[in-house]
Amino acid sequence: MSFRTTPTVTYVEDVSPGSGALPPRAWYATSDAESLSLNGSWRFRLSATADAEDDSFAAQGYDAGDWAEVTVPGHWVLQGDGAFGSPIYTNHLYPFPVDPPHVPTENPTGDHLRVFDLPDTWPADGTAVLRFDGVESCARVWLNGTELGEFKGSRLPHEFAVGELLKPAGNVLAVRVHQWSAGSYLEDQDQWWLPGIFRDVTLLHRPTDAAGDFFVHASYDHTTGEGTLRVDSDVDGRVSVPGLDIDVATGESVTVAVEPWSAETPKLYDGELVTSGERVPLRIGFRTVVLEDGLIKVNGRAILFKGVNRHEWHPERGRALDLTTMREDVLLMKRHNLNAVRTSHYPPHPAFLDLCDEYGLWVIDECDLETHGFTEQAWRDNPVDDDRWTPALLDRAARMVERDKNHPSIVFWSLGNEAGTGRGLTAMAEWIHGRDPERLVHYEGDWDCRDTDVYSRMYASHAEVERIGQGLDGGTHKRRGLPFIQCEYGHAMGNGPGGIADYQWIFEAHDRIQGGFIWEWIDHGVKHPELGYAYGGDFGEELHDGNFVCDGLIFPDRTPSPGLVEYKKVIEPVRIEGDAAGGAVRVTNAYDFADLSHLEFEFSYQVDGFPTGAHKLAVPPLAPGESAEVKLPAAAPDGKGEEVGWTVRALLAEDTPWAGRGHEVAWGQRTVVPREPLPAAKGARPAVDGDRISLGPAAFDARTGALLSLGGVDVNGPRLDVWRAPTDNDEGASWQDDTRWGVLWRQLGLHRMRHRLEGVESGDDALTVRTRVAPAARDVGLRTEYRWTSDGTLLRLTVSVTPEGDWKVPLPRLGLRLGLPAATTGSAAWFGSGGEAYPDTRAAAKLLLWDASIEELQTPYVRPQENGARSDVRWVELGGLRIEGEPEFWFSARPWTSEQLDAARHLTDLVPGDTVWVNLDHGQQGIGSQSCGPGPLPQYFLKAEPTEFSFVFSATE
Ligand code: GAL
């Protein structure tokens, strides 16, 4: 018997970062040196294992005519309509046995081939390098049959010297990409596993004496208003900044008066680094970042991060982003008042950082490092605590820092995410501190802050953040002297996050707390022909984490979700409040650097939600932190019994690069004359006629007491409703099992409440229907009385609810559900909040008159769940009915039931029926952030307690 051993592809499982690549250097998009993009269509061959094919395809003359094609940049699993495998989503579990550094024999391997000619303009002198900006997870490269080397570090650049190999025409570039490698153990971020050459491939001409690596040091002294510039360069040359009259040699310092760079005032000076072989454009921002008095200060001032975690995502192209998409992200962030981005959890495409410099965003640039899956074995064998892996970690740190060091927007380097603790991380921090002492180091995983300049946590509760703010949290001596940030909080999965306004108040109350970063920017839904957007499990993965990958402030198509609108309001840089006496507006500048001269203020009254004419409000150009009281510019109109309130809007006074004049930055509202109580609507007498009872404009079923019609409109119901399709935050994460309300609700049976009719009483002045609403198998219940009265035109319903038994859980919702014919219920008009709002997501509830189609009232969360409630509703008109509430209520309307919404897994499961189901809620349970974090705060619980509320119905025709 004989054995044939499988040829081992040793580099794939080698813990080293690779071989053959040039040392990392500063990245720049363009210079006057020639370059050739090798993006486009490449020949492609997929193999099931790393060694299925030999390397003969790399040889010149190889005929790849029968190969498939893929687009570079791209991920092969998102191309070829499934012919090239599928994406896999896991949060932290490795989708392969944890046996470092080994990877499965089944290792999808994509051979990529591209033949190219040099353009006629390509210079004959000098040399050239080939740059890969991102390849997942391991690549081996040949040019014209010569092997250049192999590398790992998916979201990091790698360059190879290729000058002597290039030919004018017919160059053959061959790249073998393996999905799994030792590097995969370092790239266990919570996202889709997506192999491929997903960032640009570029050939760069390097003229003789071209610029090598260079480091722009541009500091700002806030005491003198001067900036100091020094550009250290491997190749000597000159640095010029015409706008500042600077022309100095590299390595030489120059100090001049400058305007500083900040995220709010992103002043960039155009300059140039000129060596004898190359001219490289520079965009210089002067700013100084320090840790001083236990605070992160930029240009002498403590800053407050109003940030977000951004993964790179496009629903069709995955992490292969084009410039337009990157710019869209930045513009959306700026337009929603965000001032900071953590590039979770890897350095982004470098062009994104150019945009952050240009438009103004503070950046925490995070290294491509996460070993989260080792938590399953109590971090045993964690690569970050194993010296054999340290060269790979240092290589990753260097590739990030060297590539990105010239961006003024970057204020922190982050070592990575969720990688435990260990010597490798310390080595990275030491190297980074040594290489760039002008920035700070972040890492969340080490609560002792051994290696970091900030105490950073994720998903800490409000109470804990408050303690930290007060300095009562303890910890190591070093930690106690450090500022605090929440690098992740407010888990934006599905409906939510709730409670972010409550966090913001705490952030702003304590100097030590310097803000936070919402998790996360975008839902990573994959566009799918049948499912709309696919999430974990939709590709048949044997291990997956479902829709935990859809937890962004924007939907996969980049439409803002209500969570982003809420966040915009919570972090608005101007506070507008009514003063106690009601005669003035208090305006506070909450920027860190900018005064208010770039804003104009508009004031208007509204009567019953309807805006009357707008006035200009003269607000002084307050400096950061200042506030002023501004007299109301007009007397309140006579509302003639209607509610009167005012709205003040702070608008951009001029066009900016990120939004036009008139863009709303902040707003405030106040009611000055409350509405009148609703009419008692009584006097008419219920009349029994066979199986019907009539009362004023309404007809009821005499046996059940159910309302059947009102003024000619067929009505199904209304009756008590406590169920909502649990949100991701209701369901909670599996590791949080004490107060996962969605789970407890279902256990109690709140999704299958039964209504037992106890009696229908047709009295002199009212029709009273008594019921008990309760789930099978339980002794708890809600005794519910519906009392109907009418004055002949209006129909008033007062609902009294008395809980019975020991209610240990809050209710999902408490209110009425009724059905209206879909054919005549196409839209709604209401006075209340314009967008979706729940008890702890209602900061942005702008109370005006609104209208929307039933379709527009749905919020398209990728996994269907409770959505779309409007808060503070005074009245709503739809389907021929006007419904007024006392007190104000929550309103939602959908063309399916809550049960259908609950059962659906994707939006495509939801099919409109012939009834529009309307919820008129007296209360809603808060949303919280328990899909990964704390649940709703107790003040947002909807407790089961004796309750009474009323509605007045009338026909609108
Ligand atoms: C954090 C992690 C993120 C993401 C988030 C939950 O623990 O850093 O990558 O997994 O939780 O969505």
Short mmCIF file of C-alpha atoms in Angstrom, two decimals, residues 36 39 186 199 254 334 365 454 489 493 499 549 562 582 671 704 766 775 786 866 885:
data_model
loop_
_atom_site.label_atom_id
_atom_site.label_comp_id
_atom_site.label_asym_id
_atom_site.label_seq_id
_atom_site.Cartn_x
_atom_site.Cartn_y
_atom_site.Cartn_z
CA LEU A 36 -2.35 52.36 -14.52
CA ASN A 39 -9.39 47.32 -12.09
CA LEU A 186 -6.81 37.59 12.90
CA ARG A 199 -10.00 46.95 -3.48
CA VAL A 254 8.34 76.20 9.51
CA LYS A 334 -22.37 65.34 8.13
CA ASP A 365 -8.57 54.37 12.53
CA VAL A 454 -8.36 56.30 26.72
CA TYR A 489 -23.22 51.82 22.18
CA MET A 493 -30.38 46.55 15.04
CA GLY A 499 -32.21 55.41 25.16
CA VAL A 549 -25.54 41.68 10.63
CA PRO A 562 -35.54 56.49 12.09
CA GLY A 582 -42.66 81.15 27.63
CA THR A 671 -46.50 74.40 23.09
CA THR A 704 -70.64 41.03 20.71
CA ALA A 766 -73.97 54.61 26.86
CA PRO A 775 -53.68 34.23 27.37
CA TYR A 786 -65.38 49.82 26.52
CA GLU A 866 -42.86 46.39 15.12
CA GLY A 885 -57.31 60.96 21.42
#
